[in-house]
Short mmCIF file of C-alpha atoms and ligand atoms in Angstrom, two decimals:
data_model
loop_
_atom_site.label_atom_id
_atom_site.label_comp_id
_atom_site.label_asym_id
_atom_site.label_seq_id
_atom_site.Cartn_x
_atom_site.Cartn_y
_atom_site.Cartn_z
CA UNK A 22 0.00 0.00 0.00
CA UNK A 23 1.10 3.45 -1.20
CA UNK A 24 0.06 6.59 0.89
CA UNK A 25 0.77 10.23 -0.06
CA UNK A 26 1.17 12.34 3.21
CA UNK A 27 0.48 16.18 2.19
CA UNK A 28 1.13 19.20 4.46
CA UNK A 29 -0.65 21.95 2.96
CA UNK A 30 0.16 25.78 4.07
CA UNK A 31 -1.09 28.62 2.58
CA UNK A 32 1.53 29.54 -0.19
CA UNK A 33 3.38 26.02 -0.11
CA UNK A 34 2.30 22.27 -0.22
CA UNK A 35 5.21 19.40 1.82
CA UNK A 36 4.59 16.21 0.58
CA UNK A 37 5.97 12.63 0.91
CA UNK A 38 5.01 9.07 -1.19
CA UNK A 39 5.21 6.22 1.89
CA UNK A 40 5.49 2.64 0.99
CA UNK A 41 3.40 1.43 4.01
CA UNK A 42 4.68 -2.32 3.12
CA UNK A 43 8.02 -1.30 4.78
CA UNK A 44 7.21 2.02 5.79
CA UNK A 45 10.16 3.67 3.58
CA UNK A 46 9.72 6.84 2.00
CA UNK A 47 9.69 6.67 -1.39
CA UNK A 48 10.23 10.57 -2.76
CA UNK A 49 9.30 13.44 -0.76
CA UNK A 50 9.59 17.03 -1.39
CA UNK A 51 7.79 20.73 -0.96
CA UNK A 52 6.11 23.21 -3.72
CA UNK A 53 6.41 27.13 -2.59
CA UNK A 54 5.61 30.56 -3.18
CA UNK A 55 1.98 28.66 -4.69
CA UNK A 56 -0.15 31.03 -5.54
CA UNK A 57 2.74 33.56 -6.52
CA UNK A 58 5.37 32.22 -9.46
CA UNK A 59 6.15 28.13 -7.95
CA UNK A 60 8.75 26.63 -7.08
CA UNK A 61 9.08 22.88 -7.46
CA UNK A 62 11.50 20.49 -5.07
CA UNK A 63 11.37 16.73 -5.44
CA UNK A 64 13.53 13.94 -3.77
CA UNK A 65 12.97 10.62 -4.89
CA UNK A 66 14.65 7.76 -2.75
CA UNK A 67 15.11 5.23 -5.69
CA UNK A 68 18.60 4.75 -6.97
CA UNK A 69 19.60 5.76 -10.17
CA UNK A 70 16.61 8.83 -9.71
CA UNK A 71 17.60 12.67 -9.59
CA UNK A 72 16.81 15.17 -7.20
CA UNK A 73 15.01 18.24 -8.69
CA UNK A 74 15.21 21.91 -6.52
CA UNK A 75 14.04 24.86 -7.03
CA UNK A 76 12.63 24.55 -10.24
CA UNK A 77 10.20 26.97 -11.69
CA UNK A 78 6.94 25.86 -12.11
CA UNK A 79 3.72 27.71 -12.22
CA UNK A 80 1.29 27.16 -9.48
CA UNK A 81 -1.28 29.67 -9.48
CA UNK A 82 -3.42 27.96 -6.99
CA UNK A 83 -3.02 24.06 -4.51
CA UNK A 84 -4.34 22.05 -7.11
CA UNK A 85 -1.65 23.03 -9.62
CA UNK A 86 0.68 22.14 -7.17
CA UNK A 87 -0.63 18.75 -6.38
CA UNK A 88 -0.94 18.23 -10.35
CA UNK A 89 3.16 19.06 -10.31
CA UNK A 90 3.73 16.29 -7.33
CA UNK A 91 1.61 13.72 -9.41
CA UNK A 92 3.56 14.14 -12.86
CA UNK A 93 6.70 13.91 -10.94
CA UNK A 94 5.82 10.69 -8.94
CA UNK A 95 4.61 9.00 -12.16
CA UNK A 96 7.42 10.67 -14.70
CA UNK A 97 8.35 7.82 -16.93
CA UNK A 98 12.15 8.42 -16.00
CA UNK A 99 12.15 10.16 -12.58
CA UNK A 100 9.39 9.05 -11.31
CA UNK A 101 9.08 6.44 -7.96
CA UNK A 102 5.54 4.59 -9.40
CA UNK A 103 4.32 3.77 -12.62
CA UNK A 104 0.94 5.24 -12.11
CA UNK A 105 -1.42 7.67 -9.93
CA UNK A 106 -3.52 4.47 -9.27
CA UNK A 107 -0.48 3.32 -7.15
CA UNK A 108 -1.58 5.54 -4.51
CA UNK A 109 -4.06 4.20 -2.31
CA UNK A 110 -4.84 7.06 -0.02
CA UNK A 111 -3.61 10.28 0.61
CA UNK A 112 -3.37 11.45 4.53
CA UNK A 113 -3.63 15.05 5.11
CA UNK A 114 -2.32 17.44 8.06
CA UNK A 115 -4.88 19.40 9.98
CA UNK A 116 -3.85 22.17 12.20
CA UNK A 117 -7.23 22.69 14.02
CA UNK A 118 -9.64 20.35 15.02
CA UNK A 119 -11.44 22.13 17.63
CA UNK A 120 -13.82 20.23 19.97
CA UNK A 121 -15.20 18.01 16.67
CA UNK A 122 -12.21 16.02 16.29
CA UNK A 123 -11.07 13.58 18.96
CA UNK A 124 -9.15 11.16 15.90
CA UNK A 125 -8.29 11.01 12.64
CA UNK A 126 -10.96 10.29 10.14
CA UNK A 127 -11.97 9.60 6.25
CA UNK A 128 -12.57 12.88 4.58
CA UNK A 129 -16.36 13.12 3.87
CA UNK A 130 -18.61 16.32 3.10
CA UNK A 131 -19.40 16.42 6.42
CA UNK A 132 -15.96 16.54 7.68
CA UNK A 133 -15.28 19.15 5.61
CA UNK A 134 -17.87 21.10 6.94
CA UNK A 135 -16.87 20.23 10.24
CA UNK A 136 -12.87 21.59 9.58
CA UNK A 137 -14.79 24.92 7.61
CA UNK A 138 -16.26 25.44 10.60
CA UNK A 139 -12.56 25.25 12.74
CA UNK A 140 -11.48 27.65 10.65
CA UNK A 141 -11.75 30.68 12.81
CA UNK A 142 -9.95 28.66 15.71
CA UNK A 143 -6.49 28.05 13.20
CA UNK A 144 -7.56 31.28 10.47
CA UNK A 145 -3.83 31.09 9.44
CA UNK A 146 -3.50 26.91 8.53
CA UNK A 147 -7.07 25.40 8.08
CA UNK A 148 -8.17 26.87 5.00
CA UNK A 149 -4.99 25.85 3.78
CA UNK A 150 -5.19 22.73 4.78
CA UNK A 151 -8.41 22.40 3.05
CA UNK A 152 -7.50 24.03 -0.18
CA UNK A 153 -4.74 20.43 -0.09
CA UNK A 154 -7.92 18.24 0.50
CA UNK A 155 -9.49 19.51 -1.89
CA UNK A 156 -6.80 19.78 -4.22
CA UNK A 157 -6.20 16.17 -4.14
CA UNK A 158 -9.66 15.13 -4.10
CA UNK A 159 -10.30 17.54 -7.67
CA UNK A 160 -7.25 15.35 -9.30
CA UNK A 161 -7.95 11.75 -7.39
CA UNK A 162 -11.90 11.55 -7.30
CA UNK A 163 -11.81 7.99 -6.33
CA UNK A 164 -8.61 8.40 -4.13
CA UNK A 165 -9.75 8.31 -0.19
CA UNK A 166 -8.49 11.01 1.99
CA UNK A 167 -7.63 10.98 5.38
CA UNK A 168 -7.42 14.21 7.51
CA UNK A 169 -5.27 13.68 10.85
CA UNK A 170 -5.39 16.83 13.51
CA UNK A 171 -2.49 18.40 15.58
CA UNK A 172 -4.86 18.74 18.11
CA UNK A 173 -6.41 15.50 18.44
CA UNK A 174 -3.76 13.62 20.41
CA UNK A 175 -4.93 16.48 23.34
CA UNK A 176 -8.57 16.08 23.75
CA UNK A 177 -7.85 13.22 26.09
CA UNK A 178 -7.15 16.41 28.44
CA UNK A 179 -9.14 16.61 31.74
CA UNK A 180 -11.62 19.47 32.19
CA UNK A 181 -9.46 21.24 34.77
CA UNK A 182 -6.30 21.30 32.49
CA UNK A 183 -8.30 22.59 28.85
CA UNK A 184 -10.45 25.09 30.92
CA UNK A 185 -9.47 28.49 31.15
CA UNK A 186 -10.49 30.81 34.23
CA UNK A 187 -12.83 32.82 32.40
CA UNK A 188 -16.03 32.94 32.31
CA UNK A 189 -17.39 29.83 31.50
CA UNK A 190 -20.22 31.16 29.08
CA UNK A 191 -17.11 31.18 26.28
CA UNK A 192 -16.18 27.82 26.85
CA UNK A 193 -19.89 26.41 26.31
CA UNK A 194 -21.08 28.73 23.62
CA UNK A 195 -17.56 29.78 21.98
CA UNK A 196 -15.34 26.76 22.49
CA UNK A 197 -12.93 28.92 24.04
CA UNK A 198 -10.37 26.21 26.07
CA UNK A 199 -6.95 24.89 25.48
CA UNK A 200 -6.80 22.41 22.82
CA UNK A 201 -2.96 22.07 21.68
CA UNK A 202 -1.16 21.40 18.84
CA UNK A 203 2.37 19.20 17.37
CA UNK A 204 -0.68 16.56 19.05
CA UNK A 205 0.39 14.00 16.25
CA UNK A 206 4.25 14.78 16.82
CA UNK A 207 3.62 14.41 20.66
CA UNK A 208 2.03 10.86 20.12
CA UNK A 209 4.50 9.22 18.14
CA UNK A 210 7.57 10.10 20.61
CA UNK A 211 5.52 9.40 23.49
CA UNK A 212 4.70 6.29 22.08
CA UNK A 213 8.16 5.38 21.13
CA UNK A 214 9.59 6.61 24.66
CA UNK A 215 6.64 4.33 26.08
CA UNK A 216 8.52 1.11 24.22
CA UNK A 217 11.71 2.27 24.79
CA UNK A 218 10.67 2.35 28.57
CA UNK A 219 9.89 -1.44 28.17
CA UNK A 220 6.01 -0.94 27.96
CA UNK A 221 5.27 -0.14 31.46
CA UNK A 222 1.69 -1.54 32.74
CA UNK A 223 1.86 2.30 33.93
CA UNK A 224 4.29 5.58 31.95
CA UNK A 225 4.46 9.07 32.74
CA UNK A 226 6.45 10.87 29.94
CA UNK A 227 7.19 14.23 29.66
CA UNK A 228 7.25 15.43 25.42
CA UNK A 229 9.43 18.33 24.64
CA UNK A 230 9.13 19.19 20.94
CA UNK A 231 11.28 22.34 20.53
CA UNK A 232 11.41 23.36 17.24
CA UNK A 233 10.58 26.64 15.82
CA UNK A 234 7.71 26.59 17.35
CA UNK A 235 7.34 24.18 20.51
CA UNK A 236 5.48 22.89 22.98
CA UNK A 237 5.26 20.59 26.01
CA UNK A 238 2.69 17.68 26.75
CA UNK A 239 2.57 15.63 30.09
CA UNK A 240 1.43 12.13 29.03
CA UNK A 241 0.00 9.56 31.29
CA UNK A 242 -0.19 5.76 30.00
CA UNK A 243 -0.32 6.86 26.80
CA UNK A 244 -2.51 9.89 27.30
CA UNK A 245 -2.21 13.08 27.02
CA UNK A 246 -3.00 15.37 30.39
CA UNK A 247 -1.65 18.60 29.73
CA UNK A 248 0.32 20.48 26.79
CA UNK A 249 1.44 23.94 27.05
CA UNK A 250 -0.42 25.36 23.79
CA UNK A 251 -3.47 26.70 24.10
CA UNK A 252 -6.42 27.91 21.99
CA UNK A 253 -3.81 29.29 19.54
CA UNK A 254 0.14 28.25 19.07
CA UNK A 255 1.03 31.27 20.79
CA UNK A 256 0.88 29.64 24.31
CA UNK A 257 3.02 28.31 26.25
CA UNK A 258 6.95 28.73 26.69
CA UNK A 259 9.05 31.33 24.29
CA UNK A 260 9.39 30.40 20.85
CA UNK A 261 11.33 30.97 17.49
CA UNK A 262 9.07 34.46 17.25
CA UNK A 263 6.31 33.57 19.83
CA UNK A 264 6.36 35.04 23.13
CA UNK A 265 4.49 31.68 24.99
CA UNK A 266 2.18 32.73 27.88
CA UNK A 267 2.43 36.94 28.72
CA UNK A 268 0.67 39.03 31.29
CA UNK A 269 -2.78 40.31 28.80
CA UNK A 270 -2.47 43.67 30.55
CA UNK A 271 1.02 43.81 28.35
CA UNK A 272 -1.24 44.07 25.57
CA UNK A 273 -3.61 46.96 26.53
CA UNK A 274 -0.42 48.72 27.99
CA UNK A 275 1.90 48.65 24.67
CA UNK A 276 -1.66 49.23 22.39
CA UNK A 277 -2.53 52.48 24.74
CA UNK A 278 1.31 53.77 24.17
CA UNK A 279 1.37 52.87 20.43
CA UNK A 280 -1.95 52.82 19.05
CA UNK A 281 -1.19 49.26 17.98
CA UNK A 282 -4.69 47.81 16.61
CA UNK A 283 -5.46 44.03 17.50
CA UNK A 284 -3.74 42.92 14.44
CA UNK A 285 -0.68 44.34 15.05
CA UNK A 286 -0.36 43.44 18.35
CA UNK A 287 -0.60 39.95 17.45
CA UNK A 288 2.13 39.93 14.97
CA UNK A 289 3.89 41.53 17.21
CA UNK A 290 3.63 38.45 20.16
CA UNK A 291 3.52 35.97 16.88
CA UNK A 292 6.31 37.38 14.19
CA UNK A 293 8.61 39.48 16.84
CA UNK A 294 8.62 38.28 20.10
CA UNK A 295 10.27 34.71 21.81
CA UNK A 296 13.99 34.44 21.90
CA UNK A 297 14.20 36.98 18.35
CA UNK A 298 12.50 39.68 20.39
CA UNK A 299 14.58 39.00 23.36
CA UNK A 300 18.47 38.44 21.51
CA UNK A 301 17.67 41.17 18.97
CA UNK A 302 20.24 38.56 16.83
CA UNK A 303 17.73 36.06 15.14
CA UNK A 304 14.92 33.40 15.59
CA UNK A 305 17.07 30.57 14.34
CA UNK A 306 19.02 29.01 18.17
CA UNK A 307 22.36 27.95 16.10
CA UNK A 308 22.53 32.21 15.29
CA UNK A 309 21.66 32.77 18.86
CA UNK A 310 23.94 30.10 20.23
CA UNK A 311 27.06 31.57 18.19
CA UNK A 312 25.98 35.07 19.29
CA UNK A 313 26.27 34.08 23.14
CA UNK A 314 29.43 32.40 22.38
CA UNK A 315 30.58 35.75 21.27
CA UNK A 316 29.58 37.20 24.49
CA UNK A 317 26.13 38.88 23.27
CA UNK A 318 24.63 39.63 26.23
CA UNK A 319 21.14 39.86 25.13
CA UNK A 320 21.60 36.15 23.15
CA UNK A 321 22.86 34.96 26.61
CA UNK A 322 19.50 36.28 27.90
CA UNK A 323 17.39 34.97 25.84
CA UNK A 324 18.84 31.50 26.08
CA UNK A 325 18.69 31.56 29.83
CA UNK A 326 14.98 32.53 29.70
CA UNK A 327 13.92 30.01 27.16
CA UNK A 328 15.93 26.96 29.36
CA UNK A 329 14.35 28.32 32.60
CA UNK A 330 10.33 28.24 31.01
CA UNK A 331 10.98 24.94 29.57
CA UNK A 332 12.34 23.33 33.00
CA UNK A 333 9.95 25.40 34.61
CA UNK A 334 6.80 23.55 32.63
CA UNK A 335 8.86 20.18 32.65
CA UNK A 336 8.49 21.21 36.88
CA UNK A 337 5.32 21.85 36.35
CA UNK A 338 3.84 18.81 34.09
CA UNK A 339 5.90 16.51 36.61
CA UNK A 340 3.84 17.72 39.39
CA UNK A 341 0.87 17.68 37.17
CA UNK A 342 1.59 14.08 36.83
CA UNK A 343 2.83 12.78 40.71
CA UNK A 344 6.26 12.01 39.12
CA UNK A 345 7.69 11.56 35.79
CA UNK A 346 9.60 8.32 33.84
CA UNK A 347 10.86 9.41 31.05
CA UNK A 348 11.41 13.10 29.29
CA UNK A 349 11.64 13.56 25.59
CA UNK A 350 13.25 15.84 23.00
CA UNK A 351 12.59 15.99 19.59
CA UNK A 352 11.89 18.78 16.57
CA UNK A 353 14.72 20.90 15.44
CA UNK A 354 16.62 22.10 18.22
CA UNK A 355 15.60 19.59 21.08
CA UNK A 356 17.04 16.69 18.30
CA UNK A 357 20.12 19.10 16.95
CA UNK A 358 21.20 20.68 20.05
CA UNK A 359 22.96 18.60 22.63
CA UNK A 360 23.73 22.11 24.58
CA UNK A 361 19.93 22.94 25.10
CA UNK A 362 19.19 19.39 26.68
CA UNK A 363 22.13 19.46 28.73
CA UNK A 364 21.00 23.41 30.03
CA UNK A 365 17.47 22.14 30.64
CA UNK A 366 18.30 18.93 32.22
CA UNK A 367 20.71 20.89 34.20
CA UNK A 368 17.54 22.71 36.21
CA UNK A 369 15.97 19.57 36.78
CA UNK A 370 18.49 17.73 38.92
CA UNK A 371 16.49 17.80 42.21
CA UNK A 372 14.09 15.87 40.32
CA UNK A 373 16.62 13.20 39.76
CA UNK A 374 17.68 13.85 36.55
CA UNK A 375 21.22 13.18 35.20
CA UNK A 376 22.42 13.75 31.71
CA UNK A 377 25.48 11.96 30.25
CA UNK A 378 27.48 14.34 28.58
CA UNK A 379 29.01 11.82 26.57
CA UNK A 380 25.28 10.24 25.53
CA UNK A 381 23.75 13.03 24.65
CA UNK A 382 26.55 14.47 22.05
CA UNK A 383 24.26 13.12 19.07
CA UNK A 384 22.06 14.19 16.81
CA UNK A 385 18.38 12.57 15.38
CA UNK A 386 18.06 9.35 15.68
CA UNK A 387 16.72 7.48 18.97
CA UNK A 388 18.65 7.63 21.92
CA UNK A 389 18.95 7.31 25.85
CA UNK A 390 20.93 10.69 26.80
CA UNK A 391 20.44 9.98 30.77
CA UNK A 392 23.17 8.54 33.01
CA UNK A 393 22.86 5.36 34.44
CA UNK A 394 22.50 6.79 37.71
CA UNK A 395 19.53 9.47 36.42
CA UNK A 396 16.32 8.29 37.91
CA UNK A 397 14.03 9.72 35.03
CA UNK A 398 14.75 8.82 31.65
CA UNK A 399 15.76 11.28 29.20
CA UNK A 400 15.55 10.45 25.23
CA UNK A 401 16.53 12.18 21.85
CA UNK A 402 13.47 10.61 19.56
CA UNK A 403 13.57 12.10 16.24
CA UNK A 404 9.81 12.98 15.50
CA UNK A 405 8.17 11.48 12.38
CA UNK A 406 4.40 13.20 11.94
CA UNK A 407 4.34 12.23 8.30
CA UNK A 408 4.57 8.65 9.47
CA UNK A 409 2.34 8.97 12.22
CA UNK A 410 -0.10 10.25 9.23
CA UNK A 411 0.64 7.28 6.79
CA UNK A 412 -0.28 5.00 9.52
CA UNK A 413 -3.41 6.41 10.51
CA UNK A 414 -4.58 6.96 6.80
CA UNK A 415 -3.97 2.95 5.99
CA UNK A 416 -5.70 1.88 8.98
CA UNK A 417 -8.95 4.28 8.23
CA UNK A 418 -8.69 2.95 4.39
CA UNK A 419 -7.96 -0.85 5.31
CA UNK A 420 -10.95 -0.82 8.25
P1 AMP B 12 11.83 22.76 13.30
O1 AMP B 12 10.76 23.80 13.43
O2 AMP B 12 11.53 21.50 14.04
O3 AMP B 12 12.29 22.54 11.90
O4 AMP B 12 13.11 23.37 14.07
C1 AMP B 12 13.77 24.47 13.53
C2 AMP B 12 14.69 25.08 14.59
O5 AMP B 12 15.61 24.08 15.08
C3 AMP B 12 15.58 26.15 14.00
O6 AMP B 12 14.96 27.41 14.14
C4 AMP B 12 16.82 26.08 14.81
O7 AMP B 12 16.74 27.07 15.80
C5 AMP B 12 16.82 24.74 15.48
N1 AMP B 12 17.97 23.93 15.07
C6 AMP B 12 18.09 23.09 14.03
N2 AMP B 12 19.31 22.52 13.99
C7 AMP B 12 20.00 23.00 15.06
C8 AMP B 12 21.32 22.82 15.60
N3 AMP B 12 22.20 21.99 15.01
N4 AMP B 12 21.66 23.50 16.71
C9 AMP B 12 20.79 24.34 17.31
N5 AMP B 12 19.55 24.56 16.86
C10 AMP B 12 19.14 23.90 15.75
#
């Protein structure tokens, strides 16, 4: 069985062909600036195949786009698979699922009524994500499509973690409550942590996907209790650009001094803030971490903030949970940065944890970075959402 995994955003389109009889990835790749000129990257894993990048290829709208993947996936010398009816399903990222979506599930019109009507809970990804659905469905009528939500993984949440302490009218007639996201990123580790742990009858795992943006979950037996996102991505700890949780009254201070309108603020906490606001120097941690080197104070700063809020909520989720087995990096810099674990890990040491200097020099891959001595756990599990979304979509289309 051959599933294409598609990660629609609004001017690009990530996609990957998965062989689910092994699992391997067959060609992946990404179309950009859609919707503006097109540009056209494709990397197919067959020997004797050539990589294409950057080339220019008109894409005026998502279903040109998916047209480009198709003709590249079936080119008679390039190509990975002889025809489009090779692919069996096609499994689609969905940022926001809202209170509608507990799983993944085969794309229908009601489902796609159901994600329309998410849309003003993730404005920025779920039209997006539809335009990809529907995209695919316009060019592969009889192709079934799978849609698989970041938040889904988090509505196992109890009431007194999702609910906010406002009034409670905008929970039950707005929706308003934390919900989450990275959900499908935050189930595979845990679930790999879980079996490196030896399946446990009973787990508690911490997930810490740091990445450009990041978040936290607190997982019990396989279930998640807490994550640090909220209603929006903007929650939580400092990110790339995000701020994480702030005092609200910082907004109605800065908009009375300013004049900022709503809009503005928001790309201000969303585009400016996190450890770019803080160093001034960038939002990418390898310019930030060469910056401190140099002795920028302000890149020192920020790196000391963001490695106190994450062992702050790593505190905080192991409390949550009445002790913790096992805590987890993964995404860009919690897989690529051996300095960040060993800073964070540092904090935790009255919770028993001990990092292995030695262990944790790696990168990717799957490995234990804790002492022998440590008594919680700590991994490096390299995520893998597009798997996680391959594996749901074949066992919706096989039920
Ligand atoms: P992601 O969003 O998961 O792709 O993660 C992207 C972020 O990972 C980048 O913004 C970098 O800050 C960080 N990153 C990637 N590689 C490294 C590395 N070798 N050292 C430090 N940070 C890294």
């Amino acid at each position: 069985m051959k599933i294409l995994v598609i990660n629609a955003g609004s001017s690009s389109l990530k996609y990957q062909l998965v062989d689910m009889d092994n699992e391997s990835v067959m060609a992946s790749g990404i179309c950009e600036r859609i919707g503006i000129d097109g540009l056209f990257t494709y990397k197919p894993q067959l020997e004797g195949k050539t990589v294409v990048k950057d080339l220019a290829v008109s894409m005026p709208t998502h279903s040109e786009a998916i047209q480009t993947v198709l003709a590249a996936l079936v080119d008679k010398d390039n190509g990975v698979i002889a025809s489009m009816d090779e692919i069996d399903a096609c499994g689609h990222r969905v940022l926001h699922g809202g209170m509608e979506f507990t799983e993944s599930c085969i794309v229908n019109d009601d489902v796609i009524a159901a994600i329309k009507k998410c849309i003003p809970l993730g404005p920025l990804h779920n039209p997006a994500n539809l335009t990809g659905i529907q995209a695919c469905q316009a060019v592969m009528p009889k192709t079934p499509q799978v849609a698989v939500f970041d938040t889904a993984f988090h509505m196992t949440m109890p009431a007194e973690a999702y609910i906010y302490a406002i009034p409670y009218e905008y929970y039950e007639k707005d929706q308003v409550r934390r919900y989450g996201f990275h959900g499908t990123s935050h189930r595979y580790i845990s679930a790999r942590a879980i079996d490196l742990l030896g399946n446990p009858e009973h787990s508690k795992v911490i997930c810490c996907h740091l990445g450009n943006g990041a978040s936290l979950s607190a997982v019990v037996d396989g279930k998640c209790v807490d994550t640090s996102m909220g209603l929006g991505p903007l929650a939580g700890f400092p990110m790339g650009t995000r701020s994480g949780d702030i005092d609200a009254t910082i907004m109605e201070y800065l908009m009375g001094i300013y004049g900022y309108d709503i809009k503005e603020m928001m790309n201000i906490l969303n585009k400016k803030s996190g450890v770019l606001g803080v160093s001034g120097v960038s939002s990418d941690f390898r310019d930030i971490e060469n910056a401190a080197k140099e002795g920028n104070e302000r890149a020192q700063l920020a790196l000391k903030k963001y490695f106190y809020e994450v062992s702050k909520y790593i505190g905080a989720y192991a409390a949550a949970m009445g002790g913790v087995d096992a805590i987890v990096f993964t995404a860009g810099l919690g897989e690529n940065s051996p300095a960040t674990r060993e800073a964070i890990c540092a904090n935790l040491g009255f919770m028993g944890v001990e990092i292995c200097s030695e262990r944790n020099n790696i990168r990717g891959g799957e490995h234990l970075i804790s002492s022998d001595n440590s008594k919680v756990k700590a991994f490096v599990i390299a995520t893998n959402e597009e798997l996680m979304i391959a594996r749901d979509t074949k066992e919706l289309v096989t039920k």
